[in-house]
Amino acid sequence: MSGEVSMEERRWKRQLRSGHAPRQEQSRQAERDASVIRVFELVVVPGIVQTAEYARYVFTASSELHRSPRDTSAAVQARMQRQEVLYDEGKTIELLIAESALRYPVCPAPVMAAQVDRIMALAGLPSLRLGIVPLGAVLPAIPMHGFWLVDDQVRVETVDSEMHSRDPDKHALYTRLLDALWDSAVEGEAARAVLAEVARDWASSGCSG
């Protein structure tokens, strides 16, 4: 029974009925109030480090898929406001990004290059721990999807829903997975080297994305 109570499924059809901006504001408030934010992303760059142009492509694609109202400019602005949390030195923020998320062309090559440059610029923030899981890294555990740990809450996005859970067992499981993935990650100068290589590849790419 406790597991049922601690799990909440939020369908995108309902969440996005007024567009993406209200959902971004909900995230901004939750992240502002949180002490610990730990993130793993496999396919897409985490929202709190996205550039405005990258975010614009993400929201446009999502609106197409979910047939939700197009409030792209407002959604991008709200997502940019979420990034204020990165400068709060009282928080613990860990972003673990698979190199694959930096290489999937979800937008044109110049936008991808600028996005990777943005991540490099943020890497030195005192509140931020940044790790990259290189494409050639051996994985001690297999992540099936990205996820967020916000204090004691697990958040997982699927195609049709967003799952929020405060189940301690579920949180412990995702924590073990995340810790294992960090063991395969590079940080510091090694992470910068991966980012620099990806940025060079995008800058020299003729792919329009």
PDB file of C-alpha atoms in Angstrom:
ATOM      1  CA  MET A   1       0.000   0.000   0.000  1.00  0.00           C
ATOM      2  CA  SER A   2       2.805   2.417   0.861  1.00  0.00           C
ATOM      3  CA  GLY A   3       4.290   1.912  -2.609  1.00  0.00           C
ATOM      4  CA  GLU A   4       0.978   2.873  -4.205  1.00  0.00           C
ATOM      5  CA  VAL A   5       0.706   6.012  -2.101  1.00  0.00           C
ATOM      6  CA  SER A   6       4.279   7.113  -2.826  1.00  0.00           C
ATOM      7  CA  MET A   7       3.997   6.792  -6.638  1.00  0.00           C
ATOM      8  CA  GLU A   8       2.352   9.465  -8.763  1.00  0.00           C
ATOM      9  CA  GLU A   9       1.863   9.233 -12.512  1.00  0.00           C
ATOM     10  CA  ARG A  10       1.393  12.545 -14.293  1.00  0.00           C
ATOM     11  CA  ARG A  11       0.257  12.122 -17.881  1.00  0.00           C
ATOM     12  CA  TRP A  12       1.721  14.592 -20.355  1.00  0.00           C
ATOM     13  CA  LYS A  13      -1.683  15.037 -21.995  1.00  0.00           C
ATOM     14  CA  ARG A  14      -2.920  16.599 -18.776  1.00  0.00           C
ATOM     15  CA  GLN A  15       0.301  18.372 -17.795  1.00  0.00           C
ATOM     16  CA  LEU A  16       0.710  20.041 -21.182  1.00  0.00           C
ATOM     17  CA  ARG A  17      -2.905  20.999 -21.802  1.00  0.00           C
ATOM     18  CA  SER A  18      -1.927  24.655 -21.264  1.00  0.00           C
ATOM     19  CA  GLY A  19       1.483  24.308 -22.889  1.00  0.00           C
ATOM     20  CA  HIS A  20       4.965  23.658 -21.543  1.00  0.00           C
ATOM     21  CA  ALA A  21       5.552  26.882 -19.593  1.00  0.00           C
ATOM     22  CA  PRO A  22       3.390  25.973 -16.549  1.00  0.00           C
ATOM     23  CA  ARG A  23       5.185  22.633 -16.252  1.00  0.00           C
ATOM     24  CA  GLN A  24       8.551  24.423 -16.350  1.00  0.00           C
ATOM     25  CA  GLU A  25       7.443  26.750 -13.581  1.00  0.00           C
ATOM     26  CA  GLN A  26       6.514  23.743 -11.434  1.00  0.00           C
ATOM     27  CA  SER A  27      10.007  22.351 -11.939  1.00  0.00           C
ATOM     28  CA  ARG A  28      11.590  25.712 -11.136  1.00  0.00           C
ATOM     29  CA  GLN A  29       9.794  25.877  -7.806  1.00  0.00           C
ATOM     30  CA  ALA A  30      10.646  22.284  -6.898  1.00  0.00           C
ATOM     31  CA  GLU A  31      14.316  22.740  -7.782  1.00  0.00           C
ATOM     32  CA  ARG A  32      14.489  26.041  -5.941  1.00  0.00           C
ATOM     33  CA  ASP A  33      13.262  24.332  -2.769  1.00  0.00           C
ATOM     34  CA  ALA A  34      15.474  21.249  -3.140  1.00  0.00           C
ATOM     35  CA  SER A  35      18.806  20.737  -1.400  1.00  0.00           C
ATOM     36  CA  VAL A  36      20.085  17.907  -3.606  1.00  0.00           C
ATOM     37  CA  ILE A  37      19.523  17.494  -7.352  1.00  0.00           C
ATOM     38  CA  ARG A  38      21.123  14.489  -9.075  1.00  0.00           C
ATOM     39  CA  VAL A  39      20.516  13.911 -12.766  1.00  0.00           C
ATOM     40  CA  PHE A  40      21.364  11.293 -15.368  1.00  0.00           C
ATOM     41  CA  GLU A  41      20.452  11.843 -19.007  1.00  0.00           C
ATOM     42  CA  LEU A  42      21.039   9.369 -21.804  1.00  0.00           C
ATOM     43  CA  VAL A  43      19.451  10.972 -24.874  1.00  0.00           C
ATOM     44  CA  VAL A  44      18.870  14.669 -24.215  1.00  0.00           C
ATOM     45  CA  VAL A  45      20.831  17.448 -22.496  1.00  0.00           C
ATOM     46  CA  PRO A  46      19.386  18.187 -19.021  1.00  0.00           C
ATOM     47  CA  GLY A  47      16.989  21.114 -19.087  1.00  0.00           C
ATOM     48  CA  ILE A  48      18.851  23.110 -16.459  1.00  0.00           C
ATOM     49  CA  VAL A  49      21.898  23.429 -18.737  1.00  0.00           C
ATOM     50  CA  GLN A  50      20.181  23.752 -22.120  1.00  0.00           C
ATOM     51  CA  THR A  51      20.738  26.789 -24.305  1.00  0.00           C
ATOM     52  CA  ALA A  52      17.667  28.730 -25.376  1.00  0.00           C
ATOM     53  CA  GLU A  53      17.972  27.523 -28.969  1.00  0.00           C
ATOM     54  CA  TYR A  54      18.418  23.877 -27.999  1.00  0.00           C
ATOM     55  CA  ALA A  55      15.403  24.170 -25.685  1.00  0.00           C
ATOM     56  CA  ARG A  56      13.384  25.710 -28.504  1.00  0.00           C
ATOM     57  CA  TYR A  57      13.901  22.627 -30.662  1.00  0.00           C
ATOM     58  CA  VAL A  58      13.093  20.316 -27.741  1.00  0.00           C
ATOM     59  CA  PHE A  59       9.820  22.088 -26.947  1.00  0.00           C
ATOM     60  CA  THR A  60       8.817  22.275 -30.602  1.00  0.00           C
ATOM     61  CA  ALA A  61       9.332  18.531 -31.022  1.00  0.00           C
ATOM     62  CA  SER A  62       7.422  17.803 -27.817  1.00  0.00           C
ATOM     63  CA  SER A  63       4.494  19.999 -28.867  1.00  0.00           C
ATOM     64  CA  GLU A  64       4.345  18.135 -32.171  1.00  0.00           C
ATOM     65  CA  LEU A  65       4.371  14.735 -30.476  1.00  0.00           C
ATOM     66  CA  HIS A  66       1.824  15.535 -27.775  1.00  0.00           C
ATOM     67  CA  ARG A  67      -0.271  17.907 -29.905  1.00  0.00           C
ATOM     68  CA  SER A  68      -0.115  20.398 -27.075  1.00  0.00           C
ATOM     69  CA  PRO A  69      -0.442  24.196 -27.298  1.00  0.00           C
ATOM     70  CA  ARG A  70       2.648  25.858 -28.760  1.00  0.00           C
ATOM     71  CA  ASP A  71       3.927  28.250 -26.127  1.00  0.00           C
ATOM     72  CA  THR A  72       7.527  27.774 -27.162  1.00  0.00           C
ATOM     73  CA  SER A  73       8.851  31.244 -26.324  1.00  0.00           C
ATOM     74  CA  ALA A  74       7.256  31.233 -22.869  1.00  0.00           C
ATOM     75  CA  ALA A  75       8.463  27.686 -22.234  1.00  0.00           C
ATOM     76  CA  VAL A  76      12.028  28.574 -23.223  1.00  0.00           C
ATOM     77  CA  GLN A  77      11.986  31.618 -20.964  1.00  0.00           C
ATOM     78  CA  ALA A  78      10.709  29.508 -18.062  1.00  0.00           C
ATOM     79  CA  ARG A  79      13.385  26.875 -18.678  1.00  0.00           C
ATOM     80  CA  MET A  80      16.093  29.546 -18.690  1.00  0.00           C
ATOM     81  CA  GLN A  81      14.796  30.814 -15.339  1.00  0.00           C
ATOM     82  CA  ARG A  82      15.192  27.305 -13.929  1.00  0.00           C
ATOM     83  CA  GLN A  83      18.924  27.622 -14.495  1.00  0.00           C
ATOM     84  CA  GLU A  84      19.265  30.151 -11.691  1.00  0.00           C
ATOM     85  CA  VAL A  85      19.507  27.123  -9.400  1.00  0.00           C
ATOM     86  CA  LEU A  86      22.976  26.404 -10.806  1.00  0.00           C
ATOM     87  CA  TYR A  87      24.360  29.467  -9.039  1.00  0.00           C
ATOM     88  CA  ASP A  88      23.041  28.554  -5.590  1.00  0.00           C
ATOM     89  CA  GLU A  89      26.146  27.359  -3.754  1.00  0.00           C
ATOM     90  CA  GLY A  90      23.985  26.038  -0.925  1.00  0.00           C
ATOM     91  CA  LYS A  91      22.743  23.216  -3.142  1.00  0.00           C
ATOM     92  CA  THR A  92      24.310  19.950  -4.231  1.00  0.00           C
ATOM     93  CA  ILE A  93      23.830  19.543  -7.983  1.00  0.00           C
ATOM     94  CA  GLU A  94      25.235  16.581  -9.887  1.00  0.00           C
ATOM     95  CA  LEU A  95      24.746  16.260 -13.634  1.00  0.00           C
ATOM     96  CA  LEU A  96      25.818  13.037 -15.290  1.00  0.00           C
ATOM     97  CA  ILE A  97      25.421  13.173 -19.064  1.00  0.00           C
ATOM     98  CA  ALA A  98      26.022  10.313 -21.460  1.00  0.00           C
ATOM     99  CA  GLU A  99      28.116  11.354 -24.449  1.00  0.00           C
ATOM    100  CA  SER A 100      25.301   9.996 -26.605  1.00  0.00           C
ATOM    101  CA  ALA A 101      23.078  12.855 -25.399  1.00  0.00           C
ATOM    102  CA  LEU A 102      25.632  15.319 -26.771  1.00  0.00           C
ATOM    103  CA  ARG A 103      25.837  13.576 -30.140  1.00  0.00           C
ATOM    104  CA  TYR A 104      22.192  12.886 -30.998  1.00  0.00           C
ATOM    105  CA  PRO A 105      21.304  15.641 -33.514  1.00  0.00           C
ATOM    106  CA  VAL A 106      18.074  16.855 -31.968  1.00  0.00           C
ATOM    107  CA  CYS A 107      18.760  20.224 -33.617  1.00  0.00           C
ATOM    108  CA  PRO A 108      21.092  21.645 -36.307  1.00  0.00           C
ATOM    109  CA  ALA A 109      24.845  21.230 -35.902  1.00  0.00           C
ATOM    110  CA  PRO A 110      25.572  24.888 -34.976  1.00  0.00           C
ATOM    111  CA  VAL A 111      22.996  24.683 -32.177  1.00  0.00           C
ATOM    112  CA  MET A 112      24.492  21.426 -30.942  1.00  0.00           C
ATOM    113  CA  ALA A 113      27.989  22.959 -30.978  1.00  0.00           C
ATOM    114  CA  ALA A 114      26.790  25.963 -28.989  1.00  0.00           C
ATOM    115  CA  GLN A 115      25.068  23.649 -26.525  1.00  0.00           C
ATOM    116  CA  VAL A 116      28.249  21.700 -25.842  1.00  0.00           C
ATOM    117  CA  ASP A 117      30.168  24.977 -25.444  1.00  0.00           C
ATOM    118  CA  ARG A 118      27.578  26.057 -22.893  1.00  0.00           C
ATOM    119  CA  ILE A 119      28.129  22.915 -20.837  1.00  0.00           C
ATOM    120  CA  MET A 120      31.889  23.502 -20.912  1.00  0.00           C
ATOM    121  CA  ALA A 121      31.370  27.054 -19.655  1.00  0.00           C
ATOM    122  CA  LEU A 122      29.259  25.823 -16.735  1.00  0.00           C
ATOM    123  CA  ALA A 123      31.670  23.064 -15.756  1.00  0.00           C
ATOM    124  CA  GLY A 124      33.595  25.299 -13.370  1.00  0.00           C
ATOM    125  CA  LEU A 125      30.646  26.370 -11.235  1.00  0.00           C
ATOM    126  CA  PRO A 126      31.343  25.609  -7.551  1.00  0.00           C
ATOM    127  CA  SER A 127      27.849  24.205  -6.953  1.00  0.00           C
ATOM    128  CA  LEU A 128      27.969  21.840  -9.933  1.00  0.00           C
ATOM    129  CA  ARG A 129      29.495  18.393 -10.239  1.00  0.00           C
ATOM    130  CA  LEU A 130      29.611  17.489 -13.915  1.00  0.00           C
ATOM    131  CA  GLY A 131      30.400  14.068 -15.327  1.00  0.00           C
ATOM    132  CA  ILE A 132      30.380  12.641 -18.839  1.00  0.00           C
ATOM    133  CA  VAL A 133      29.948   8.943 -19.589  1.00  0.00           C
ATOM    134  CA  PRO A 134      32.079   8.455 -22.732  1.00  0.00           C
ATOM    135  CA  LEU A 135      30.760   6.304 -25.556  1.00  0.00           C
ATOM    136  CA  GLY A 136      33.501   3.736 -24.997  1.00  0.00           C
ATOM    137  CA  ALA A 137      32.994   3.435 -21.249  1.00  0.00           C
ATOM    138  CA  VAL A 138      32.214   0.034 -19.765  1.00  0.00           C
ATOM    139  CA  LEU A 139      28.888   0.247 -17.937  1.00  0.00           C
ATOM    140  CA  PRO A 140      28.628  -1.617 -14.620  1.00  0.00           C
ATOM    141  CA  ALA A 141      24.835  -1.339 -14.851  1.00  0.00           C
ATOM    142  CA  ILE A 142      22.552  -0.699 -17.818  1.00  0.00           C
ATOM    143  CA  PRO A 143      20.443   2.484 -17.664  1.00  0.00           C
ATOM    144  CA  MET A 144      17.188   2.068 -19.572  1.00  0.00           C
ATOM    145  CA  HIS A 145      16.357   5.789 -19.460  1.00  0.00           C
ATOM    146  CA  GLY A 146      17.311   9.081 -17.878  1.00  0.00           C
ATOM    147  CA  PHE A 147      16.087  10.082 -14.427  1.00  0.00           C
ATOM    148  CA  TRP A 148      16.278  12.773 -11.763  1.00  0.00           C
ATOM    149  CA  LEU A 149      16.701  12.439  -8.001  1.00  0.00           C
ATOM    150  CA  VAL A 150      15.400  15.592  -6.315  1.00  0.00           C
ATOM    151  CA  ASP A 151      15.964  15.221  -2.584  1.00  0.00           C
ATOM    152  CA  ASP A 152      14.033  12.037  -1.696  1.00  0.00           C
ATOM    153  CA  GLN A 153      11.990  11.969  -4.906  1.00  0.00           C
ATOM    154  CA  VAL A 154      12.633   9.935  -8.059  1.00  0.00           C
ATOM    155  CA  ARG A 155      11.458  11.434 -11.350  1.00  0.00           C
ATOM    156  CA  VAL A 156      11.293   9.468 -14.578  1.00  0.00           C
ATOM    157  CA  GLU A 157       9.899  10.724 -17.877  1.00  0.00           C
ATOM    158  CA  THR A 158       8.303   8.275 -20.300  1.00  0.00           C
ATOM    159  CA  VAL A 159       6.668   8.927 -23.654  1.00  0.00           C
ATOM    160  CA  ASP A 160       3.200   9.482 -22.195  1.00  0.00           C
ATOM    161  CA  SER A 161       3.803  10.262 -18.526  1.00  0.00           C
ATOM    162  CA  GLU A 162       6.098  11.573 -15.842  1.00  0.00           C
ATOM    163  CA  MET A 163       6.540   9.353 -12.796  1.00  0.00           C
ATOM    164  CA  HIS A 164       7.216  10.843  -9.355  1.00  0.00           C
ATOM    165  CA  SER A 165       7.979   8.502  -6.461  1.00  0.00           C
ATOM    166  CA  ARG A 166       9.050   8.891  -2.851  1.00  0.00           C
ATOM    167  CA  ASP A 167       9.298   5.153  -2.311  1.00  0.00           C
ATOM    168  CA  PRO A 168      12.533   4.683  -0.297  1.00  0.00           C
ATOM    169  CA  ASP A 169      13.289   1.372  -2.015  1.00  0.00           C
ATOM    170  CA  LYS A 170      12.901   2.915  -5.446  1.00  0.00           C
ATOM    171  CA  HIS A 171      15.074   5.874  -4.458  1.00  0.00           C
ATOM    172  CA  ALA A 172      17.744   3.508  -3.130  1.00  0.00           C
ATOM    173  CA  LEU A 173      17.688   1.527  -6.386  1.00  0.00           C
ATOM    174  CA  TYR A 174      18.116   4.601  -8.559  1.00  0.00           C
ATOM    175  CA  THR A 175      20.827   5.881  -6.238  1.00  0.00           C
ATOM    176  CA  ARG A 176      22.760   2.627  -6.648  1.00  0.00           C
ATOM    177  CA  LEU A 177      22.385   2.842 -10.404  1.00  0.00           C
ATOM    178  CA  LEU A 178      23.524   6.453 -10.484  1.00  0.00           C
ATOM    179  CA  ASP A 179      26.522   5.781  -8.250  1.00  0.00           C
ATOM    180  CA  ALA A 180      27.515   2.883 -10.515  1.00  0.00           C
ATOM    181  CA  LEU A 181      27.252   5.085 -13.598  1.00  0.00           C
ATOM    182  CA  TRP A 182      29.440   7.716 -11.965  1.00  0.00           C
ATOM    183  CA  ASP A 183      32.128   5.041 -11.700  1.00  0.00           C
ATOM    184  CA  SER A 184      32.161   4.945 -15.517  1.00  0.00           C
ATOM    185  CA  ALA A 185      32.222   8.723 -15.897  1.00  0.00           C
ATOM    186  CA  VAL A 186      35.015  11.202 -16.445  1.00  0.00           C
ATOM    187  CA  GLU A 187      35.176  14.520 -14.622  1.00  0.00           C
ATOM    188  CA  GLY A 188      37.335  17.629 -14.591  1.00  0.00           C
ATOM    189  CA  GLU A 189      39.856  17.945 -17.401  1.00  0.00           C
ATOM    190  CA  ALA A 190      38.952  14.518 -18.788  1.00  0.00           C
ATOM    191  CA  ALA A 191      35.315  15.607 -19.113  1.00  0.00           C
ATOM    192  CA  ARG A 192      36.394  18.864 -20.745  1.00  0.00           C
ATOM    193  CA  ALA A 193      38.424  16.869 -23.256  1.00  0.00           C
ATOM    194  CA  VAL A 194      35.359  14.822 -24.234  1.00  0.00           C
ATOM    195  CA  LEU A 195      33.240  17.967 -24.493  1.00  0.00           C
ATOM    196  CA  ALA A 196      35.878  19.717 -26.591  1.00  0.00           C
ATOM    197  CA  GLU A 197      36.041  16.780 -28.994  1.00  0.00           C
ATOM    198  CA  VAL A 198      32.258  16.679 -29.360  1.00  0.00           C
ATOM    199  CA  ALA A 199      32.141  20.452 -29.895  1.00  0.00           C
ATOM    200  CA  ARG A 200      34.814  20.222 -32.610  1.00  0.00           C
ATOM    201  CA  ASP A 201      32.897  17.439 -34.322  1.00  0.00           C
ATOM    202  CA  TRP A 202      29.719  19.506 -34.388  1.00  0.00           C
ATOM    203  CA  ALA A 203      31.553  22.637 -35.517  1.00  0.00           C
ATOM    204  CA  SER A 204      33.062  20.785 -38.466  1.00  0.00           C
ATOM    205  CA  SER A 205      29.906  18.837 -39.283  1.00  0.00           C
ATOM    206  CA  GLY A 206      27.988  19.525 -42.438  1.00  0.00           C
ATOM    207  CA  CYS A 207      24.926  17.788 -40.958  1.00  0.00           C
ATOM    208  CA  SER A 208      21.906  20.064 -40.715  1.00  0.00           C
ATOM    209  CA  GLY A 209      20.441  17.914 -37.905  1.00  0.00           C
TER     210      GLY A 209
END
